[in-house]
Coordinates of C-alpha atoms in Angstrom, one line a residue:
Chain A
K708 CA 82.9 110.9 71.4
A709 CA 85.2 113.0 73.5
G710 CA 84.1 113.7 77.1
V711 CA 84.3 116.9 79.1
T712 CA 87.8 118.2 79.3
Q713 CA 89.0 120.4 82.2
T714 CA 92.3 122.1 82.4
P715 CA 94.5 122.3 84.3
R716 CA 94.1 119.1 86.4
Y717 CA 96.1 120.5 89.3
L718 CA 96.9 124.0 90.5
I719 CA 98.6 125.4 93.5
K720 CA 98.0 129.1 94.3
T721 CA 98.8 131.5 97.1
R722 CA 96.2 133.3 99.1
G723 CA 95.1 136.6 97.5
Q724 CA 95.9 135.4 94.0
Q725 CA 93.3 134.8 91.3
V726 CA 92.8 131.7 89.2
T727 CA 91.1 130.7 86.0
L728 CA 89.9 127.2 85.2
S729 CA 88.8 126.0 81.8
C730 CA 86.1 123.5 80.7
S731 CA 85.4 122.2 77.2
P732 CA 82.0 120.5 77.0
I733 CA 81.0 117.5 75.0
S734 CA 80.4 118.5 71.4
G735 CA 76.8 119.7 70.9
H736 CA 76.2 120.4 74.6
R737 CA 75.3 124.0 75.2
S738 CA 74.8 123.9 79.0
V739 CA 77.9 124.0 81.2
S740 CA 77.6 123.9 85.0
W741 CA 80.3 124.3 87.6
Y742 CA 80.5 122.6 91.0
Q743 CA 82.8 122.8 94.0
Q744 CA 83.5 119.6 95.9
T745 CA 85.0 119.6 99.4
P746 CA 85.1 116.9 102.1
G747 CA 83.0 119.0 104.4
Q748 CA 80.4 120.4 102.0
G749 CA 80.2 117.8 99.3
L750 CA 79.3 118.8 95.8
Q751 CA 77.9 122.3 95.6
F752 CA 76.5 124.1 92.6
L753 CA 78.3 127.2 91.6
F754 CA 76.7 128.4 88.4
E755 CA 75.3 127.3 85.0
Y756 CA 75.8 128.8 81.6
F757 CA 73.7 128.2 78.5
S758 CA 74.3 129.9 75.2
E759 CA 76.8 132.4 76.8
T760 CA 74.3 133.4 79.5
Q761 CA 74.4 132.7 83.2
R762 CA 71.1 130.9 83.9
N763 CA 71.6 129.8 87.5
K764 CA 73.8 130.8 90.3
G765 CA 74.5 129.0 93.6
N766 CA 75.2 130.6 97.0
F767 CA 78.8 131.6 96.5
P768 CA 80.4 135.0 97.0
G769 CA 81.0 137.4 94.1
R770 CA 84.7 136.3 94.0
F771 CA 83.5 133.3 92.0
S772 CA 82.6 134.2 88.4
G773 CA 82.4 132.5 85.1
R774 CA 81.7 133.0 81.4
Q775 CA 80.9 130.9 78.4
F776 CA 82.1 131.5 74.9
S777 CA 80.3 131.0 71.6
N778 CA 81.7 127.6 71.1
S779 CA 80.2 126.6 74.5
R780 CA 83.6 126.4 76.2
S781 CA 83.5 127.9 79.7
E782 CA 85.9 129.4 82.2
M783 CA 85.5 130.1 85.9
N784 CA 87.5 132.6 87.8
V785 CA 88.1 132.9 91.5
S786 CA 89.6 136.2 92.7
T787 CA 91.3 137.0 96.0
L788 CA 91.8 133.3 96.8
E789 CA 91.2 132.1 100.4
L790 CA 92.5 128.9 102.0
G791 CA 88.9 127.6 102.1
D792 CA 88.7 127.8 98.3
S793 CA 90.9 124.7 98.1
A794 CA 88.7 122.1 96.5
L795 CA 88.0 119.9 93.5
Y796 CA 86.3 122.1 90.9
L797 CA 84.1 120.1 88.5
C798 CA 82.5 121.0 85.3
A799 CA 79.5 119.2 83.8
S800 CA 77.9 119.5 80.4
S801 CA 74.4 118.6 79.4
H802 CA 72.0 118.8 76.5
K803 CA 68.5 120.0 77.4
T804 CA 66.9 117.6 79.8
N805 CA 69.5 114.8 79.4
E806 CA 72.0 113.7 82.0
A807 CA 75.0 115.8 83.0
F808 CA 78.4 114.5 82.2
F809 CA 81.3 115.5 84.4
G810 CA 85.0 116.2 83.6
Q811 CA 87.8 114.9 85.8
G812 CA 88.0 118.1 87.7
T813 CA 90.7 120.6 88.6
R814 CA 92.2 120.2 92.0
L815 CA 93.0 123.6 93.4
T816 CA 95.2 124.0 96.5
V817 CA 95.5 127.4 98.1
V818 CA 98.5 127.9 100.4
Chain B
E296 CA 64.4 124.4 99.9
D297 CA 65.5 121.3 97.9
Q298 CA 67.1 118.7 100.0
V299 CA 68.8 115.3 99.3
T300 CA 69.8 112.9 102.1
Q301 CA 71.7 109.7 101.5
S302 CA 72.1 106.8 103.8
P303 CA 74.1 105.1 105.1
E304 CA 77.2 107.4 105.0
A305 CA 79.4 104.3 104.6
L306 CA 78.9 100.7 103.8
R307 CA 81.4 97.8 104.0
L308 CA 80.4 94.7 102.1
Q309 CA 81.9 91.3 101.5
E310 CA 82.2 90.3 97.9
G311 CA 78.8 88.8 96.9
E312 CA 76.9 90.4 99.8
S313 CA 74.0 92.4 98.2
S314 CA 72.8 95.6 99.8
S315 CA 70.8 98.8 99.1
L316 CA 71.7 102.5 99.3
N317 CA 69.0 105.1 100.0
C318 CA 68.4 108.6 98.7
S319 CA 65.5 110.6 100.1
Y320 CA 64.6 113.9 98.6
T321 CA 62.4 116.9 98.9
V322 CA 62.1 119.1 95.8
S323 CA 59.6 121.5 94.5
G324 CA 58.7 119.4 91.4
L325 CA 61.1 116.6 90.3
R326 CA 62.4 116.7 86.8
G327 CA 64.9 113.9 87.3
L328 CA 66.9 111.9 89.8
F329 CA 70.4 110.9 89.0
W330 CA 72.8 108.4 90.3
Y331 CA 76.6 108.8 89.9
R332 CA 79.6 106.8 90.9
Q333 CA 82.7 108.6 91.9
D334 CA 86.2 107.2 92.4
P335 CA 88.8 109.1 94.5
G336 CA 90.2 112.2 92.8
K337 CA 88.0 111.7 89.7
G338 CA 84.8 113.3 88.4
P339 CA 81.4 111.6 89.0
E340 CA 80.5 109.0 86.4
F341 CA 76.9 108.9 85.3
L342 CA 75.0 105.8 86.1
F343 CA 71.2 106.3 85.8
T344 CA 68.5 108.9 85.4
L345 CA 65.0 108.2 86.8
Y346 CA 62.1 110.5 85.9
S347 CA 58.9 109.1 87.5
A348 CA 57.8 107.1 90.5
G349 CA 57.8 103.4 89.7
E350 CA 60.6 103.6 87.2
E351 CA 63.5 101.2 87.4
K352 CA 66.8 101.0 85.6
E353 CA 69.5 98.3 85.6
K354 CA 73.1 98.2 84.6
E355 CA 75.2 95.1 85.4
R356 CA 75.1 94.6 89.2
L357 CA 73.3 97.9 89.8
K358 CA 69.5 98.6 89.9
A359 CA 68.0 101.9 90.6
T360 CA 64.3 102.5 91.7
L361 CA 62.3 105.6 92.3
T362 CA 59.3 106.4 94.5
K363 CA 57.7 109.8 95.2
K364 CA 60.0 110.5 98.1
E365 CA 63.1 108.3 97.7
S366 CA 65.3 106.3 95.4
F367 CA 67.2 103.1 96.1
L368 CA 70.4 101.8 94.5
H369 CA 70.6 98.1 94.8
I370 CA 73.9 96.4 94.4
T371 CA 73.6 92.7 93.7
A372 CA 76.5 90.4 94.4
P373 CA 79.1 93.2 94.5
K374 CA 82.7 92.8 93.4
P375 CA 85.7 94.8 94.7
E376 CA 85.6 97.0 91.6
D377 CA 82.2 98.3 92.8
S378 CA 84.0 100.1 95.6
A379 CA 83.3 103.8 95.1
T380 CA 81.3 106.7 96.5
Y381 CA 77.7 106.7 95.1
L382 CA 76.1 110.0 94.7
C383 CA 72.4 110.9 94.3
A384 CA 71.3 114.2 92.8
V385 CA 68.0 115.8 91.9
Q386 CA 67.0 118.2 89.2
A387 CA 64.0 120.5 89.8
S388 CA 61.4 120.9 87.2
F389 CA 61.1 124.6 86.7
A390 CA 62.0 125.7 83.2
D391 CA 65.5 127.0 83.4
S392 CA 67.0 124.6 86.0
W393 CA 68.1 121.5 84.1
G394 CA 71.7 122.4 84.4
K395 CA 71.5 122.6 88.2
L396 CA 71.8 119.5 90.3
Q397 CA 71.3 119.3 94.1
F398 CA 73.6 116.5 95.4
G399 CA 73.4 114.3 98.5
A400 CA 76.6 113.7 100.5
G401 CA 77.1 110.3 99.0
T402 CA 77.5 106.7 100.3
Q403 CA 81.0 105.4 100.4
V404 CA 80.9 101.7 99.5
V405 CA 83.9 99.3 100.1
V406 CA 83.7 95.8 98.9
T407 CA 86.2 93.4 100.2
P408 CA 87.2 90.1 98.6

């Protein structure tokens, strides 16, 4: 069974630009969550989508947004990039109360 | 506010030297506690889910236990391939929260031959 797929794996962007990251969950999983991982803050929850609806949101500014499509694939968008947005962005999919499975992440570098 | 604290921050072990990692938590109703392993530059790899105090789970050289306030990950006779960062996360029990995990900072484990 295929795992969680995130694309692209690596990105380099310039301050002020915007970026879109993609996540394809495990087949049958309807919940997709996004996390930001940095050396200083660790893994921090961004938001969760279930059946195309945002169900939870972490403490991040409005520049961070996301959406989920009818096939459960999800995208997250960061607008007006700042240097501090450089991080590993991780997507996890889960099914009801079962464990969350993570993708390999997208490494975003803002220069 | 939910909080997860892992200790120690780093652990250096000789091959075969058993040890334990600690995860203490405060959460308004625990739905589940999760252990993950993460290698550099990769996403966390699921290891265990624990749901209630007294529960134990084992996988190869790893054993996870849960009490009402903390969880332990025991590594028995570790090998160099067990070197990784081990992450603990909690999932609160209110109805719409099972997609949200609160993570600890992790314990970086290095096992030398």
